[in-house]
Amino acid sequence: MKRVLLTGATGYIGSHVAVELVNAGYDVIGVDNFSNSTPAVLGGIGKILGKNIDFMEVDCTDANAFAKVFDRYPDIEAAIHFAAYKAVGESVAQPLKYFRNNLHSFENLVELMVTRGKGANIVFSSSATVYGQPALDELPIVEQQPFQEASSPYARTKQMAEGILKDCVNAYPNLNATVLRYFNPIGAHPSALIGELPNGVPNNLVPFITQTAAGIRECLSVFGNDYNTPDGSCIRDYIYVVDLAKAHVKAVDKMLSEGARWNVYNLGTGKGLSVLELVNAFIRATGVELKFRIAERRPGDVEQYWADPSKANCELGWSADTPIEEVLLSAWRWQQGLKG
Ligand code: UD1
């Protein structure tokens, strides 16, 4: 069995990818420093799989501690890098915290994979935020679309890390890389044993919806209904986290079988959904009452964008097609489990 290293393995996306990789027959070594997750996530992964994954508590910015993972597991052939801070607003207030953590951990990973990995295949967890606000005639977004000026230090870390990886692929002949640009990941594992664990008041839409439905928050604010969209609210491409996780398995499969040196893929459904459409889908799917009101626009929000995922559809043999009601129901079941 081939071994895959996951940094940020107990985070929202990392935990779902750990499950899918093991189900696909890979050995996993997960690392995390629990800066935005808890050891209980390992229990959830273990329950779903019926066995625990190998795990080490490591801060990836600490190169010496990180190297110990390679001492213990000299058979790592691929790595998926999730370990990063992701709060856009916090990144604006504390940019150095983001550059130090998100870039330094990534540089350490690349160096260790190139010098110590049995193979040096890296999948980097990027984001649609690298594209900025596309013009209407640039929708849906294709991978070739040039980056715009980063809208936040968080966005800049994603742009910079992609650039660092490209330079390293050019410099180190044994290094292969795949960049996955996520649109808006939502939902939870159907078992309701793992899901998103927002820290404090959620910034993202779906955790705010589920917490409001659960009575933890009083009312959802829909940020703006005067955008240039059919119902006036912003449009995004919401992708089910389990569909997203499966794309990572396909990306690793492809790298290990074909050894492609550099690939970039958009991971989205290809369909845009407005905030109001999502709210209505949640109510329809769960039958739960949801208090919401129209509020001011949120500064920094992009009006509308969605992916052209056809490159991932064709080259990875993958698509994200779980119905939105099923996705929102999974988020709701996860929220209900947290309450109890
Ligand atoms: C943000 C980040 C993105 C990151 C993603 C997931 C940017 C510009 N965006 O995306 O990089 O990958 O989070 O972590 O860097 N909304 C409400 N009420 C709320 C919360 C959100 O109406 O209480 C609306 C927002 O205005 C937006 C939509 O819901 O139109 C989605 O917001 P959110 O879930 O925060 O994701 P993004 O801002 O799209």
mmCIF file of C-alpha atoms and ligand atoms in Angstrom:
data_model
loop_
_atom_site.group_PDB
_atom_site.id
_atom_site.type_symbol
_atom_site.label_atom_id
_atom_site.label_comp_id
_atom_site.label_asym_id
_atom_site.label_seq_id
_atom_site.Cartn_x
_atom_site.Cartn_y
_atom_site.Cartn_z
ATOM 1 C CA MET A 1 0.000 0.000 0.000
ATOM 2 C CA LYS A 2 1.215 3.485 -0.793
ATOM 3 C CA ARG A 3 1.536 6.033 1.976
ATOM 4 C CA VAL A 4 0.136 9.547 1.811
ATOM 5 C CA LEU A 5 1.023 12.291 4.300
ATOM 6 C CA LEU A 6 -1.779 14.672 5.235
ATOM 7 C CA THR A 7 -0.877 17.922 6.961
ATOM 8 C CA GLY A 8 -3.879 19.452 8.700
ATOM 9 C CA ALA A 9 -5.395 15.965 8.834
ATOM 10 C CA THR A 10 -7.902 16.791 11.581
ATOM 11 C CA GLY A 11 -9.208 19.936 9.885
ATOM 12 C CA TYR A 12 -12.501 20.179 8.008
ATOM 13 C CA ILE A 13 -11.279 19.061 4.596
ATOM 14 C CA GLY A 14 -8.290 17.016 5.805
ATOM 15 C CA SER A 15 -10.486 14.733 7.918
ATOM 16 C CA HIS A 16 -12.817 13.962 5.000
ATOM 17 C CA VAL A 17 -9.842 13.292 2.724
ATOM 18 C CA ALA A 18 -8.290 10.944 5.306
ATOM 19 C CA VAL A 19 -11.462 8.818 5.210
ATOM 20 C CA GLU A 20 -11.629 8.704 1.405
ATOM 21 C CA LEU A 21 -7.928 7.857 1.026
ATOM 22 C CA VAL A 22 -8.143 4.920 3.444
ATOM 23 C CA ASN A 23 -11.338 3.729 1.732
ATOM 24 C CA ALA A 24 -9.428 3.821 -1.563
ATOM 25 C CA GLY A 25 -6.687 1.601 -0.137
ATOM 26 C CA TYR A 26 -3.990 4.109 0.850
ATOM 27 C CA ASP A 27 -2.028 4.175 4.071
ATOM 28 C CA VAL A 28 -2.289 7.585 5.677
ATOM 29 C CA ILE A 29 -0.057 9.410 8.139
ATOM 30 C CA GLY A 30 -1.880 12.449 9.426
ATOM 31 C CA VAL A 31 -0.248 15.378 11.192
ATOM 32 C CA ASP A 32 -1.846 18.382 12.857
ATOM 33 C CA ASN A 33 -1.096 20.759 15.716
ATOM 34 C CA PHE A 34 -4.808 21.078 16.666
ATOM 35 C CA SER A 35 -4.605 24.863 16.277
ATOM 36 C CA ASN A 36 -8.065 24.809 14.693
ATOM 37 C CA SER A 37 -9.301 21.285 15.430
ATOM 38 C CA THR A 38 -9.397 18.779 18.290
ATOM 39 C CA PRO A 39 -8.070 15.253 18.929
ATOM 40 C CA ALA A 40 -11.713 14.084 19.010
ATOM 41 C CA VAL A 41 -11.728 14.347 15.189
ATOM 42 C CA LEU A 42 -9.381 11.340 15.130
ATOM 43 C CA GLY A 43 -12.051 9.403 17.018
ATOM 44 C CA GLY A 44 -14.631 10.346 14.372
ATOM 45 C CA ILE A 45 -12.346 9.238 11.535
ATOM 46 C CA GLY A 46 -11.566 6.003 13.411
ATOM 47 C CA LYS A 47 -15.275 5.229 13.945
ATOM 48 C CA ILE A 48 -16.101 5.734 10.267
ATOM 49 C CA LEU A 49 -13.211 3.530 9.139
ATOM 50 C CA GLY A 50 -13.377 0.944 11.926
ATOM 51 C CA LYS A 51 -9.669 1.572 12.585
ATOM 52 C CA ASN A 52 -7.490 4.509 13.546
ATOM 53 C CA ILE A 53 -5.234 6.312 11.111
ATOM 54 C CA ASP A 54 -1.565 6.811 11.961
ATOM 55 C CA PHE A 55 -1.154 10.275 13.441
ATOM 56 C CA MET A 56 1.551 12.559 14.892
ATOM 57 C CA GLU A 57 0.943 15.878 16.639
ATOM 58 C CA VAL A 58 3.275 18.214 14.784
ATOM 59 C CA ASP A 59 3.488 21.922 14.037
ATOM 60 C CA CYS A 60 4.619 21.976 10.400
ATOM 61 C CA THR A 61 6.403 25.311 10.880
ATOM 62 C CA ASP A 62 8.854 23.472 13.180
ATOM 63 C CA ALA A 63 11.182 21.850 10.625
ATOM 64 C CA ASN A 64 12.914 19.588 13.174
ATOM 65 C CA ALA A 65 9.671 18.242 14.577
ATOM 66 C CA PHE A 66 8.278 17.833 11.065
ATOM 67 C CA ALA A 67 11.380 15.879 9.946
ATOM 68 C CA LYS A 68 10.621 13.267 12.640
ATOM 69 C CA VAL A 69 7.540 12.263 10.631
ATOM 70 C CA PHE A 70 9.886 11.234 7.807
ATOM 71 C CA ASP A 71 12.170 9.402 10.284
ATOM 72 C CA ARG A 72 9.232 7.305 11.385
ATOM 73 C CA TYR A 73 7.601 6.983 7.942
ATOM 74 C CA PRO A 74 10.304 6.721 5.239
ATOM 75 C CA ASP A 75 7.689 5.318 2.835
ATOM 76 C CA ILE A 76 5.766 8.575 2.169
ATOM 77 C CA GLU A 77 5.130 8.838 -1.580
ATOM 78 C CA ALA A 78 2.646 11.702 -1.722
ATOM 79 C CA ALA A 79 1.581 14.561 0.529
ATOM 80 C CA ILE A 80 -1.542 16.710 0.634
ATOM 81 C CA HIS A 81 -1.038 20.042 2.354
ATOM 82 C CA PHE A 82 -4.057 21.380 4.244
ATOM 83 C CA ALA A 83 -2.299 22.828 7.298
ATOM 84 C CA ALA A 84 -3.059 26.556 7.120
ATOM 85 C CA TYR A 85 -5.008 29.346 8.766
ATOM 86 C CA LYS A 86 -8.101 30.263 6.744
ATOM 87 C CA ALA A 87 -9.970 33.177 8.335
ATOM 88 C CA VAL A 88 -10.005 35.952 5.746
ATOM 89 C CA GLY A 89 -10.800 38.770 8.230
ATOM 90 C CA GLU A 90 -8.160 37.642 10.711
ATOM 91 C CA SER A 91 -5.588 37.573 7.917
ATOM 92 C CA VAL A 92 -6.279 41.251 7.201
ATOM 93 C CA ALA A 93 -5.702 42.136 10.875
ATOM 94 C CA GLN A 94 -2.700 39.828 11.372
ATOM 95 C CA PRO A 95 -0.983 39.298 8.006
ATOM 96 C CA LEU A 96 2.353 38.204 9.474
ATOM 97 C CA LYS A 97 0.664 35.415 11.417
ATOM 98 C CA TYR A 98 -0.661 34.143 8.071
ATOM 99 C CA PHE A 99 2.576 34.472 6.114
ATOM 100 C CA ARG A 100 4.632 32.869 8.880
ATOM 101 C CA ASN A 101 2.319 29.942 9.382
ATOM 102 C CA ASN A 102 0.888 29.241 5.944
ATOM 103 C CA LEU A 103 4.046 29.767 3.911
ATOM 104 C CA HIS A 104 6.665 28.487 6.327
ATOM 105 C CA SER A 105 4.859 25.193 6.919
ATOM 106 C CA PHE A 106 4.514 24.769 3.162
ATOM 107 C CA GLU A 107 8.193 25.451 2.464
ATOM 108 C CA ASN A 108 9.105 22.870 5.099
ATOM 109 C CA LEU A 109 6.794 20.332 3.495
ATOM 110 C CA VAL A 110 8.223 20.856 0.002
ATOM 111 C CA GLU A 111 11.790 20.588 1.269
ATOM 112 C CA LEU A 112 11.096 17.428 3.255
ATOM 113 C CA MET A 113 9.256 15.775 0.380
ATOM 114 C CA VAL A 114 12.048 16.593 -2.072
ATOM 115 C CA THR A 115 14.840 15.439 0.241
ATOM 116 C CA ARG A 116 13.231 12.731 2.365
ATOM 117 C CA GLY A 117 10.129 11.392 0.597
ATOM 118 C CA LYS A 118 10.145 7.982 -1.088
ATOM 119 C CA GLY A 119 8.344 9.953 -3.802
ATOM 120 C CA ALA A 120 7.886 13.731 -4.026
ATOM 121 C CA ASN A 121 4.267 14.138 -5.135
ATOM 122 C CA ILE A 122 2.518 17.121 -3.588
ATOM 123 C CA VAL A 123 -1.125 18.137 -3.743
ATOM 124 C CA PHE A 124 -1.672 21.730 -2.627
ATOM 125 C CA SER A 125 -4.951 22.887 -1.173
ATOM 126 C CA SER A 126 -5.627 26.190 -2.927
ATOM 127 C CA SER A 127 -8.734 28.294 -3.308
ATOM 128 C CA ALA A 128 -10.851 30.107 -5.881
ATOM 129 C CA THR A 129 -9.886 33.231 -3.940
ATOM 130 C CA VAL A 130 -6.717 33.352 -6.107
ATOM 131 C CA TYR A 131 -8.864 34.595 -9.014
ATOM 132 C CA GLY A 132 -10.350 37.642 -7.232
ATOM 133 C CA GLN A 133 -13.502 39.199 -8.778
ATOM 134 C CA PRO A 134 -13.918 37.933 -12.323
ATOM 135 C CA ALA A 135 -15.703 40.038 -14.939
ATOM 136 C CA LEU A 136 -19.123 38.672 -15.944
ATOM 137 C CA ASP A 137 -17.831 37.535 -19.344
ATOM 138 C CA GLU A 138 -15.099 35.531 -17.579
ATOM 139 C CA LEU A 139 -17.639 33.206 -15.921
ATOM 140 C CA PRO A 140 -17.428 30.322 -15.381
ATOM 141 C CA ILE A 141 -13.823 30.536 -14.223
ATOM 142 C CA VAL A 142 -11.255 28.424 -16.065
ATOM 143 C CA GLU A 143 -7.831 27.549 -14.672
ATOM 144 C CA GLN A 144 -6.003 29.763 -17.192
ATOM 145 C CA GLN A 145 -7.670 32.886 -15.860
ATOM 146 C CA PRO A 146 -4.929 35.222 -14.600
ATOM 147 C CA PHE A 147 -4.771 36.055 -10.900
ATOM 148 C CA GLN A 148 -5.905 39.481 -9.783
ATOM 149 C CA GLU A 149 -4.393 41.482 -6.952
ATOM 150 C CA ALA A 150 -5.001 39.393 -3.794
ATOM 151 C CA SER A 151 -8.076 40.585 -1.889
ATOM 152 C CA SER A 152 -6.600 39.593 1.507
ATOM 153 C CA PRO A 153 -3.373 38.253 3.032
ATOM 154 C CA TYR A 154 -5.099 34.852 3.136
ATOM 155 C CA ALA A 155 -5.645 35.040 -0.628
ATOM 156 C CA ARG A 156 -2.051 36.173 -1.051
ATOM 157 C CA THR A 157 -0.753 33.111 0.837
ATOM 158 C CA LYS A 158 -2.616 30.899 -1.650
ATOM 159 C CA GLN A 159 -1.218 32.792 -4.650
ATOM 160 C CA MET A 160 2.285 32.795 -3.188
ATOM 161 C CA ALA A 161 2.250 29.122 -2.256
ATOM 162 C CA GLU A 162 1.193 28.214 -5.799
ATOM 163 C CA GLY A 163 4.125 30.289 -7.103
ATOM 164 C CA ILE A 164 6.566 28.691 -4.657
ATOM 165 C CA LEU A 165 5.419 25.249 -5.752
ATOM 166 C CA LYS A 166 5.787 26.073 -9.451
ATOM 167 C CA ASP A 167 9.338 27.385 -8.923
ATOM 168 C CA CYS A 168 10.241 24.259 -6.965
ATOM 169 C CA VAL A 169 8.819 21.935 -9.646
ATOM 170 C CA ASN A 170 11.022 23.777 -12.154
ATOM 171 C CA ALA A 171 14.066 23.410 -9.913
ATOM 172 C CA TYR A 172 13.730 19.886 -8.482
ATOM 173 C CA PRO A 173 13.369 17.126 -11.107
ATOM 174 C CA ASN A 174 11.875 14.610 -8.673
ATOM 175 C CA LEU A 175 9.038 16.937 -7.595
ATOM 176 C CA ASN A 176 5.528 16.627 -9.067
ATOM 177 C CA ALA A 177 2.672 18.877 -8.007
ATOM 178 C CA THR A 178 -1.079 19.237 -8.339
ATOM 179 C CA VAL A 179 -2.867 22.420 -7.296
ATOM 180 C CA LEU A 180 -6.541 22.064 -6.372
ATOM 181 C CA ARG A 181 -8.515 25.302 -6.311
ATOM 182 C CA TYR A 182 -11.598 24.813 -4.157
ATOM 183 C CA PHE A 183 -14.740 26.828 -4.636
ATOM 184 C CA ASN A 184 -16.999 26.835 -1.508
ATOM 185 C CA PRO A 185 -16.798 23.511 0.385
ATOM 186 C CA ILE A 186 -19.857 22.742 2.541
ATOM 187 C CA GLY A 187 -21.599 19.841 4.297
ATOM 188 C CA ALA A 188 -20.400 16.978 6.448
ATOM 189 C CA HIS A 189 -19.752 13.251 6.235
ATOM 190 C CA PRO A 190 -23.038 11.272 5.920
ATOM 191 C CA SER A 191 -22.207 9.477 9.189
ATOM 192 C CA ALA A 192 -22.312 12.879 10.977
ATOM 193 C CA LEU A 193 -19.114 11.791 12.754
ATOM 194 C CA ILE A 194 -16.909 14.463 11.149
ATOM 195 C CA GLY A 195 -17.736 17.911 9.836
ATOM 196 C CA GLU A 196 -16.854 21.576 10.074
ATOM 197 C CA LEU A 197 -15.951 22.945 13.521
ATOM 198 C CA PRO A 198 -16.017 26.734 13.303
ATOM 199 C CA ASN A 199 -14.074 28.624 15.928
ATOM 200 C CA GLY A 200 -16.488 31.027 17.672
ATOM 201 C CA VAL A 201 -19.022 32.908 15.539
ATOM 202 C CA PRO A 202 -18.864 31.379 12.038
ATOM 203 C CA ASN A 203 -17.810 33.591 9.135
ATOM 204 C CA ASN A 204 -18.968 31.157 6.489
ATOM 205 C CA LEU A 205 -22.547 30.875 5.340
ATOM 206 C CA VAL A 206 -23.480 27.238 5.963
ATOM 207 C CA PRO A 207 -22.186 26.948 9.554
ATOM 208 C CA PHE A 208 -23.991 30.212 10.297
ATOM 209 C CA ILE A 209 -27.202 28.768 8.828
ATOM 210 C CA THR A 210 -26.983 25.525 10.818
ATOM 211 C CA GLN A 211 -26.147 27.349 14.066
ATOM 212 C CA THR A 212 -29.100 29.693 13.524
ATOM 213 C CA ALA A 213 -31.417 26.767 12.811
ATOM 214 C CA ALA A 214 -30.134 25.143 16.020
ATOM 215 C CA GLY A 215 -30.920 28.281 18.033
ATOM 216 C CA ILE A 216 -27.269 29.111 18.791
ATOM 217 C CA ARG A 217 -27.466 32.298 16.676
ATOM 218 C CA GLU A 218 -30.576 34.437 16.657
ATOM 219 C CA CYS A 219 -30.845 35.328 13.005
ATOM 220 C CA LEU A 220 -28.900 34.865 9.776
ATOM 221 C CA SER A 221 -27.884 38.056 7.998
ATOM 222 C CA VAL A 222 -27.993 37.769 4.218
ATOM 223 C CA PHE A 223 -25.235 40.170 3.238
ATOM 224 C CA GLY A 224 -26.774 42.253 0.468
ATOM 225 C CA ASN A 225 -29.758 41.859 -1.890
ATOM 226 C CA ASP A 226 -28.785 44.643 -4.285
ATOM 227 C CA TYR A 227 -26.062 42.863 -6.252
ATOM 228 C CA ASN A 228 -26.293 42.498 -10.003
ATOM 229 C CA THR A 229 -27.672 38.924 -9.768
ATOM 230 C CA PRO A 230 -31.184 37.545 -10.463
ATOM 231 C CA ASP A 231 -32.317 37.750 -6.806
ATOM 232 C CA GLY A 232 -29.785 40.395 -5.710
ATOM 233 C CA SER A 233 -27.765 38.134 -3.373
ATOM 234 C CA CYS A 234 -24.208 36.900 -4.062
ATOM 235 C CA ILE A 235 -23.610 33.755 -6.086
ATOM 236 C CA ARG A 236 -21.092 31.013 -5.250
ATOM 237 C CA ASP A 237 -20.282 27.467 -6.341
ATOM 238 C CA TYR A 238 -20.999 25.317 -3.256
ATOM 239 C CA ILE A 239 -19.276 21.934 -3.405
ATOM 240 C CA TYR A 240 -19.958 18.981 -1.097
ATOM 241 C CA VAL A 241 -16.913 18.282 1.068
ATOM 242 C CA VAL A 242 -17.147 14.518 0.394
ATOM 243 C CA ASP A 243 -17.168 15.113 -3.378
ATOM 244 C CA LEU A 244 -14.210 17.459 -2.860
ATOM 245 C CA ALA A 245 -12.389 14.803 -0.804
ATOM 246 C CA LYS A 246 -12.842 12.242 -3.575
ATOM 247 C CA ALA A 247 -11.122 14.578 -6.040
ATOM 248 C CA HIS A 248 -8.012 14.428 -3.835
ATOM 249 C CA VAL A 249 -7.928 10.643 -4.119
ATOM 250 C CA LYS A 250 -8.192 10.942 -7.907
ATOM 251 C CA ALA A 251 -5.399 13.528 -7.955
ATOM 252 C CA VAL A 252 -3.104 11.277 -5.905
ATOM 253 C CA ASP A 253 -3.999 8.241 -8.073
ATOM 254 C CA LYS A 254 -3.086 10.199 -11.199
ATOM 255 C CA MET A 255 0.187 11.509 -9.816
ATOM 256 C CA LEU A 256 1.323 8.093 -8.633
ATOM 257 C CA SER A 257 0.351 6.339 -11.852
ATOM 258 C CA GLU A 258 1.320 8.947 -14.441
ATOM 259 C CA GLY A 259 3.827 11.163 -12.658
ATOM 260 C CA ALA A 260 2.506 14.378 -14.285
ATOM 261 C CA ARG A 261 4.824 17.186 -13.190
ATOM 262 C CA TRP A 262 2.391 20.096 -12.838
ATOM 263 C CA ASN A 263 -1.403 20.258 -12.899
ATOM 264 C CA VAL A 264 -3.976 22.785 -11.729
ATOM 265 C CA TYR A 265 -7.665 21.959 -11.312
ATOM 266 C CA ASN A 266 -10.758 23.892 -10.309
ATOM 267 C CA LEU A 267 -12.910 21.887 -7.917
ATOM 268 C CA GLY A 268 -16.500 23.033 -8.083
ATOM 269 C CA THR A 269 -19.877 21.864 -9.341
ATOM 270 C CA GLY A 270 -19.994 24.238 -12.295
ATOM 271 C CA LYS A 271 -23.249 25.719 -10.971
ATOM 272 C CA GLY A 272 -23.728 29.016 -9.186
ATOM 273 C CA LEU A 273 -26.225 29.292 -6.327
ATOM 274 C CA SER A 274 -27.296 32.531 -4.653
ATOM 275 C CA VAL A 275 -27.346 33.019 -0.888
ATOM 276 C CA LEU A 276 -31.164 33.174 -0.969
ATOM 277 C CA GLU A 277 -31.378 30.021 -3.092
ATOM 278 C CA LEU A 278 -29.135 28.232 -0.595
ATOM 279 C CA VAL A 279 -31.225 29.419 2.359
ATOM 280 C CA ASN A 280 -34.395 28.170 0.649
ATOM 281 C CA ALA A 281 -32.762 24.839 -0.214
ATOM 282 C CA PHE A 282 -31.841 24.417 3.461
ATOM 283 C CA ILE A 283 -35.414 25.061 4.594
ATOM 284 C CA ARG A 284 -36.734 22.680 1.919
ATOM 285 C CA ALA A 285 -34.245 19.938 2.769
ATOM 286 C CA THR A 286 -34.583 20.025 6.543
ATOM 287 C CA GLY A 287 -38.083 21.356 7.120
ATOM 288 C CA VAL A 288 -36.537 23.505 9.845
ATOM 289 C CA GLU A 289 -37.498 27.117 10.381
ATOM 290 C CA LEU A 290 -34.679 29.569 9.729
ATOM 291 C CA LYS A 291 -34.793 33.197 10.782
ATOM 292 C CA PHE A 292 -33.048 35.466 8.327
ATOM 293 C CA ARG A 293 -33.002 39.129 7.388
ATOM 294 C CA ILE A 294 -31.437 41.167 4.618
ATOM 295 C CA ALA A 295 -28.405 43.068 5.889
ATOM 296 C CA GLU A 296 -25.760 45.413 4.467
ATOM 297 C CA ARG A 297 -23.240 44.052 1.996
ATOM 298 C CA ARG A 298 -20.171 42.486 3.685
ATOM 299 C CA PRO A 299 -17.049 44.488 2.797
ATOM 300 C CA GLY A 300 -14.727 42.584 0.493
ATOM 301 C CA ASP A 301 -17.350 40.158 -0.839
ATOM 302 C CA VAL A 302 -17.134 39.225 -4.497
ATOM 303 C CA GLU A 303 -20.493 39.486 -6.295
ATOM 304 C CA GLN A 304 -20.588 36.198 -8.157
ATOM 305 C CA TYR A 305 -18.408 33.389 -9.400
ATOM 306 C CA TRP A 306 -18.542 29.714 -10.167
ATOM 307 C CA ALA A 307 -16.187 27.147 -11.577
ATOM 308 C CA ASP A 308 -15.665 25.590 -14.928
ATOM 309 C CA PRO A 309 -14.674 22.163 -13.548
ATOM 310 C CA SER A 310 -14.386 20.447 -16.947
ATOM 311 C CA LYS A 311 -10.627 19.966 -16.708
ATOM 312 C CA ALA A 312 -11.019 18.004 -13.444
ATOM 313 C CA ASN A 313 -14.072 16.198 -14.891
ATOM 314 C CA CYS A 314 -12.083 15.013 -17.938
ATOM 315 C CA GLU A 315 -8.583 14.472 -16.583
ATOM 316 C CA LEU A 316 -9.419 13.152 -13.110
ATOM 317 C CA GLY A 317 -12.607 11.313 -14.116
ATOM 318 C CA TRP A 318 -14.389 13.111 -11.294
ATOM 319 C CA SER A 319 -17.426 15.284 -10.820
ATOM 320 C CA ALA A 320 -19.286 16.864 -7.925
ATOM 321 C CA ASP A 321 -22.934 16.022 -8.305
ATOM 322 C CA THR A 322 -24.408 15.364 -4.851
ATOM 323 C CA PRO A 323 -27.756 17.208 -4.760
ATOM 324 C CA ILE A 324 -27.659 20.408 -2.709
ATOM 325 C CA GLU A 325 -30.530 19.260 -0.439
ATOM 326 C CA GLU A 326 -28.566 16.138 0.523
ATOM 327 C CA VAL A 327 -25.486 18.266 1.186
ATOM 328 C CA LEU A 328 -27.379 20.703 3.401
ATOM 329 C CA LEU A 329 -29.058 17.852 5.261
ATOM 330 C CA SER A 330 -25.622 16.415 6.050
ATOM 331 C CA ALA A 331 -24.561 19.788 7.489
ATOM 332 C CA TRP A 332 -27.727 19.909 9.589
ATOM 333 C CA ARG A 333 -27.268 16.343 10.933
ATOM 334 C CA TRP A 334 -23.689 17.211 11.906
ATOM 335 C CA GLN A 335 -24.891 20.353 13.689
ATOM 336 C CA GLN A 336 -27.533 18.372 15.575
ATOM 337 C CA GLY A 337 -24.891 15.887 16.703
ATOM 338 C CA LEU A 338 -22.778 18.753 18.061
ATOM 339 C CA LYS A 339 -25.719 20.008 20.092
ATOM 340 C CA GLY A 340 -26.310 16.652 21.745
HETATM 341 C C1 UD1 B 1 -14.532 32.632 1.813
HETATM 342 C C2 UD1 B 1 -13.182 32.972 1.249
HETATM 343 C C3 UD1 B 1 -12.668 31.785 0.471
HETATM 344 C C4 UD1 B 1 -12.673 30.543 1.338
HETATM 345 C C5 UD1 B 1 -14.094 30.319 1.798
HETATM 346 C C6 UD1 B 1 -14.226 29.090 2.652
HETATM 347 C C7 UD1 B 1 -12.434 35.038 0.099
HETATM 348 C C8 UD1 B 1 -12.852 36.225 -0.677
HETATM 349 N N1 UD1 B 1 -13.376 34.153 0.421
HETATM 350 O O1 UD1 B 1 -15.430 32.531 0.697
HETATM 351 O O2 UD1 B 1 -11.384 32.025 0.018
HETATM 352 O O3 UD1 B 1 -12.217 29.451 0.589
HETATM 353 O O4 UD1 B 1 -14.520 31.458 2.540
HETATM 354 O O5 UD1 B 1 -13.578 29.240 3.873
HETATM 355 O O6 UD1 B 1 -11.294 34.908 0.406
HETATM 356 N N2 UD1 B 1 -22.946 35.185 3.691
HETATM 357 C C9 UD1 B 1 -24.110 35.746 4.225
HETATM 358 N N3 UD1 B 1 -24.276 35.682 5.579
HETATM 359 C C10 UD1 B 1 -23.352 35.101 6.417
HETATM 360 C C11 UD1 B 1 -22.186 34.538 5.856
HETATM 361 C C12 UD1 B 1 -22.009 34.601 4.483
HETATM 362 O O7 UD1 B 1 -24.959 36.279 3.503
HETATM 363 O O8 UD1 B 1 -23.571 35.098 7.643
HETATM 364 C C13 UD1 B 1 -22.762 35.225 2.233
HETATM 365 C C14 UD1 B 1 -21.534 35.974 1.790
HETATM 366 O O9 UD1 B 1 -21.816 37.338 1.592
HETATM 367 C C15 UD1 B 1 -21.199 35.251 0.483
HETATM 368 C C16 UD1 B 1 -21.710 33.823 0.694
HETATM 369 O O10 UD1 B 1 -22.590 33.896 1.801
HETATM 370 O O11 UD1 B 1 -21.932 35.811 -0.560
HETATM 371 C C17 UD1 B 1 -20.597 32.838 1.033
HETATM 372 O O12 UD1 B 1 -19.815 33.372 2.092
HETATM 373 P P1 UD1 B 1 -18.711 32.507 2.847
HETATM 374 O O13 UD1 B 1 -19.285 31.189 3.253
HETATM 375 O O14 UD1 B 1 -18.123 33.361 3.918
HETATM 376 O O15 UD1 B 1 -17.628 32.192 1.728
HETATM 377 P P2 UD1 B 1 -16.844 33.183 0.731
HETATM 378 O O16 UD1 B 1 -16.772 34.550 1.273
HETATM 379 O O17 UD1 B 1 -17.419 32.987 -0.633
#
